[in-house]
Amino acid sequence: DPDMPFVPSIPEDQFILVEEGDPTIIPCRTSDPSAAVTLINSLDKAVYAFYDSKQGFIGNFPAGSYTCTTTVKGVEFKSDEFLIYILRATSQLPVEIEALKTVYKTGETIVVTCVVFDNEVVNLQWNYPGKVKEKGLIKLDDIKVPSQKLVYTLTIPEASVKDTGDYECTARHATKEVKENKKVVITVHDKGFVHLEPQFSPLEAVNLHEVKNFVVDVQ
């Protein structure tokens, strides 16, 4: 079609997510297989890469915006703009789980944090006693500096004895068959308690001027 040399693209095709170091395709396809197409970056400079009229430009491209151009009968046409985003994703999946404390009283707020390091492309799921009732509140903080980490925080307000159990986070790599599980055991008591174990008898005798120690183990 000389009036539309570039095949129309859908919005989803214009935002390209690619893992760091991986090749990708900028999908500016032409209706004329023999058309000469040039790839232009955001600095209006030509970028040299392999071109396939059925797929587009194929290669390792830096993050940024790209446009394709072609000329038909002396008239220049531009494709839609394509935006490439580079995501950090290592083949390993370092994960840590942390709880400020593992013993709570009824009515307190349970907080458990799961941290994924050096990856931006992760699916994370929580498993915990109150999941069926959707009792937990989940927050995600994407931290870039000084290093990349995803911080998932699970909060259980107004904890009860039924919230006692395993709190597990499972991180799955979005593009590779890699997953990692971490677990922490949380105990919720109906009320607080102190257990005393005196290391002496109910009745003790002491001589005049004698120094005597009385020891109590407290839990």
PDB file of C-alpha atoms in Angstrom, residues 46-155:
ATOM      1  CA  ALA A  46      20.548   6.261  11.876  1.00  0.00           C
ATOM      2  CA  VAL A  47      21.000   2.986  13.727  1.00  0.00           C
ATOM      3  CA  TYR A  48      22.401   0.070  11.746  1.00  0.00           C
ATOM      4  CA  ALA A  49      20.776  -3.291  12.469  1.00  0.00           C
ATOM      5  CA  PHE A  50      19.483  -6.363  10.639  1.00  0.00           C
ATOM      6  CA  TYR A  51      16.048  -5.756   9.069  1.00  0.00           C
ATOM      7  CA  ASP A  52      13.342  -8.301   8.269  1.00  0.00           C
ATOM      8  CA  SER A  53      10.228  -6.852   6.584  1.00  0.00           C
ATOM      9  CA  LYS A  54       8.053  -9.489   8.298  1.00  0.00           C
ATOM     10  CA  GLN A  55       9.403  -8.736  11.803  1.00  0.00           C
ATOM     11  CA  GLY A  56      11.278  -5.432  11.913  1.00  0.00           C
ATOM     12  CA  PHE A  57      14.752  -4.463  13.125  1.00  0.00           C
ATOM     13  CA  ILE A  58      16.501  -7.156  15.172  1.00  0.00           C
ATOM     14  CA  GLY A  59      19.403  -6.488  17.510  1.00  0.00           C
ATOM     15  CA  ASN A  60      20.636  -5.273  20.896  1.00  0.00           C
ATOM     16  CA  PHE A  61      19.391  -1.719  21.296  1.00  0.00           C
ATOM     17  CA  PRO A  62      19.969   0.771  24.133  1.00  0.00           C
ATOM     18  CA  ALA A  63      16.931   2.052  26.015  1.00  0.00           C
ATOM     19  CA  GLY A  64      15.189   4.984  24.330  1.00  0.00           C
ATOM     20  CA  SER A  65      12.787   5.891  21.534  1.00  0.00           C
ATOM     21  CA  TYR A  66      13.094   4.702  17.937  1.00  0.00           C
ATOM     22  CA  THR A  67      11.303   5.507  14.660  1.00  0.00           C
ATOM     23  CA  CYS A  68      11.490   3.826  11.260  1.00  0.00           C
ATOM     24  CA  THR A  69      11.469   5.760   7.978  1.00  0.00           C
ATOM     25  CA  THR A  70      11.038   4.760   4.338  1.00  0.00           C
ATOM     26  CA  THR A  71      10.550   6.625   1.092  1.00  0.00           C
ATOM     27  CA  VAL A  72       7.827   5.853  -1.461  1.00  0.00           C
ATOM     28  CA  LYS A  73       7.838   7.756  -4.807  1.00  0.00           C
ATOM     29  CA  GLY A  74       9.901  10.555  -3.277  1.00  0.00           C
ATOM     30  CA  VAL A  75       7.675  10.910  -0.190  1.00  0.00           C
ATOM     31  CA  GLU A  76       9.153  10.045   3.231  1.00  0.00           C
ATOM     32  CA  PHE A  77       6.983   8.120   5.686  1.00  0.00           C
ATOM     33  CA  LYS A  78       7.585   7.613   9.395  1.00  0.00           C
ATOM     34  CA  SER A  79       6.412   4.697  11.500  1.00  0.00           C
ATOM     35  CA  ASP A  80       4.973   4.966  14.966  1.00  0.00           C
ATOM     36  CA  GLU A  81       7.432   5.665  17.782  1.00  0.00           C
ATOM     37  CA  PHE A  82       8.736   2.613  19.633  1.00  0.00           C
ATOM     38  CA  LEU A  83      10.010   2.873  23.220  1.00  0.00           C
ATOM     39  CA  ILE A  84      12.529   0.367  24.568  1.00  0.00           C
ATOM     40  CA  TYR A  85      12.859  -0.183  28.321  1.00  0.00           C
ATOM     41  CA  ILE A  86      15.816  -2.184  29.651  1.00  0.00           C
ATOM     42  CA  LEU A  87      15.036  -4.325  32.691  1.00  0.00           C
ATOM     43  CA  ARG A  88      17.657  -5.783  35.011  1.00  0.00           C
ATOM     44  CA  ALA A  89      17.222  -9.536  35.412  1.00  0.00           C
ATOM     45  CA  THR A  90      19.988 -11.885  36.524  1.00  0.00           C
ATOM     46  CA  SER A  91      19.772 -15.643  35.966  1.00  0.00           C
ATOM     47  CA  GLN A  92      19.988 -16.175  39.731  1.00  0.00           C
ATOM     48  CA  LEU A  93      17.185 -15.105  42.063  1.00  0.00           C
ATOM     49  CA  PRO A  94      18.579 -13.914  45.426  1.00  0.00           C
ATOM     50  CA  VAL A  95      15.702 -13.646  47.928  1.00  0.00           C
ATOM     51  CA  GLU A  96      15.629 -12.883  51.654  1.00  0.00           C
ATOM     52  CA  ILE A  97      12.696 -12.915  54.083  1.00  0.00           C
ATOM     53  CA  GLU A  98      12.687 -10.941  57.307  1.00  0.00           C
ATOM     54  CA  ALA A  99      10.303 -10.466  60.231  1.00  0.00           C
ATOM     55  CA  LEU A 100      10.897  -7.753  62.820  1.00  0.00           C
ATOM     56  CA  LYS A 101       9.864 -10.356  65.404  1.00  0.00           C
ATOM     57  CA  THR A 102       8.414 -13.853  65.272  1.00  0.00           C
ATOM     58  CA  VAL A 103       6.285 -13.802  68.436  1.00  0.00           C
ATOM     59  CA  TYR A 104       3.241 -11.524  68.688  1.00  0.00           C
ATOM     60  CA  LYS A 105       0.296 -10.930  71.002  1.00  0.00           C
ATOM     61  CA  THR A 106      -3.337 -10.795  69.871  1.00  0.00           C
ATOM     62  CA  GLY A 107      -4.186  -7.371  68.425  1.00  0.00           C
ATOM     63  CA  GLU A 108      -0.647  -6.548  67.313  1.00  0.00           C
ATOM     64  CA  THR A 109       0.342  -5.959  63.671  1.00  0.00           C
ATOM     65  CA  ILE A 110       2.442  -8.640  61.956  1.00  0.00           C
ATOM     66  CA  VAL A 111       4.992  -7.337  59.429  1.00  0.00           C
ATOM     67  CA  VAL A 112       6.998  -9.655  57.156  1.00  0.00           C
ATOM     68  CA  THR A 113       9.276  -8.440  54.360  1.00  0.00           C
ATOM     69  CA  CYS A 114      10.518 -10.354  51.312  1.00  0.00           C
ATOM     70  CA  VAL A 115      13.353  -8.777  49.305  1.00  0.00           C
ATOM     71  CA  VAL A 116      14.386  -9.756  45.759  1.00  0.00           C
ATOM     72  CA  PHE A 117      17.856  -8.518  44.721  1.00  0.00           C
ATOM     73  CA  ASP A 118      19.201  -7.548  41.268  1.00  0.00           C
ATOM     74  CA  ASN A 119      15.971  -8.363  39.394  1.00  0.00           C
ATOM     75  CA  GLU A 120      13.143  -6.242  38.045  1.00  0.00           C
ATOM     76  CA  VAL A 121      11.284  -9.040  36.242  1.00  0.00           C
ATOM     77  CA  VAL A 122       9.780 -11.088  39.073  1.00  0.00           C
ATOM     78  CA  ASN A 123       6.414 -12.540  40.025  1.00  0.00           C
ATOM     79  CA  LEU A 124       6.043 -12.904  43.795  1.00  0.00           C
ATOM     80  CA  GLN A 125       3.354 -14.733  45.752  1.00  0.00           C
ATOM     81  CA  TRP A 126       2.688 -14.893  49.478  1.00  0.00           C
ATOM     82  CA  ASN A 127       1.323 -17.881  51.386  1.00  0.00           C
ATOM     83  CA  TYR A 128       0.237 -17.325  54.986  1.00  0.00           C
ATOM     84  CA  PRO A 129      -2.526 -18.523  57.368  1.00  0.00           C
ATOM     85  CA  GLY A 130      -4.893 -15.596  56.640  1.00  0.00           C
ATOM     86  CA  LYS A 131      -4.537 -15.679  52.836  1.00  0.00           C
ATOM     87  CA  VAL A 132      -7.945 -17.295  52.217  1.00  0.00           C
ATOM     88  CA  LYS A 133      -9.623 -14.380  53.994  1.00  0.00           C
ATOM     89  CA  GLU A 134      -7.303 -11.921  52.185  1.00  0.00           C
ATOM     90  CA  LYS A 135      -6.318 -10.505  55.547  1.00  0.00           C
ATOM     91  CA  GLY A 136      -2.890  -9.309  54.470  1.00  0.00           C
ATOM     92  CA  LEU A 137      -1.965  -5.947  52.962  1.00  0.00           C
ATOM     93  CA  ILE A 138       0.853  -6.129  50.400  1.00  0.00           C
ATOM     94  CA  LYS A 139       3.077  -3.216  49.414  1.00  0.00           C
ATOM     95  CA  LEU A 140       5.898  -3.119  46.848  1.00  0.00           C
ATOM     96  CA  ASP A 141       8.850  -0.722  46.914  1.00  0.00           C
ATOM     97  CA  ASP A 142      11.095  -0.731  43.834  1.00  0.00           C
ATOM     98  CA  ILE A 143      14.485   0.558  44.989  1.00  0.00           C
ATOM     99  CA  LYS A 144      17.101   1.447  42.346  1.00  0.00           C
ATOM    100  CA  VAL A 145      19.862   3.112  44.389  1.00  0.00           C
ATOM    101  CA  PRO A 146      22.462   2.101  45.484  1.00  0.00           C
ATOM    102  CA  SER A 147      21.435  -1.262  43.979  1.00  0.00           C
ATOM    103  CA  GLN A 148      18.316  -2.824  42.464  1.00  0.00           C
ATOM    104  CA  LYS A 149      15.959  -4.531  44.890  1.00  0.00           C
ATOM    105  CA  LEU A 150      12.229  -5.212  45.096  1.00  0.00           C
ATOM    106  CA  VAL A 151      10.898  -4.983  48.652  1.00  0.00           C
ATOM    107  CA  TYR A 152       7.554  -6.749  49.201  1.00  0.00           C
ATOM    108  CA  THR A 153       5.984  -6.028  52.606  1.00  0.00           C
ATOM    109  CA  LEU A 154       3.132  -8.146  53.999  1.00  0.00           C
ATOM    110  CA  THR A 155       1.184  -6.557  56.864  1.00  0.00           C
TER     111      THR A 155
END
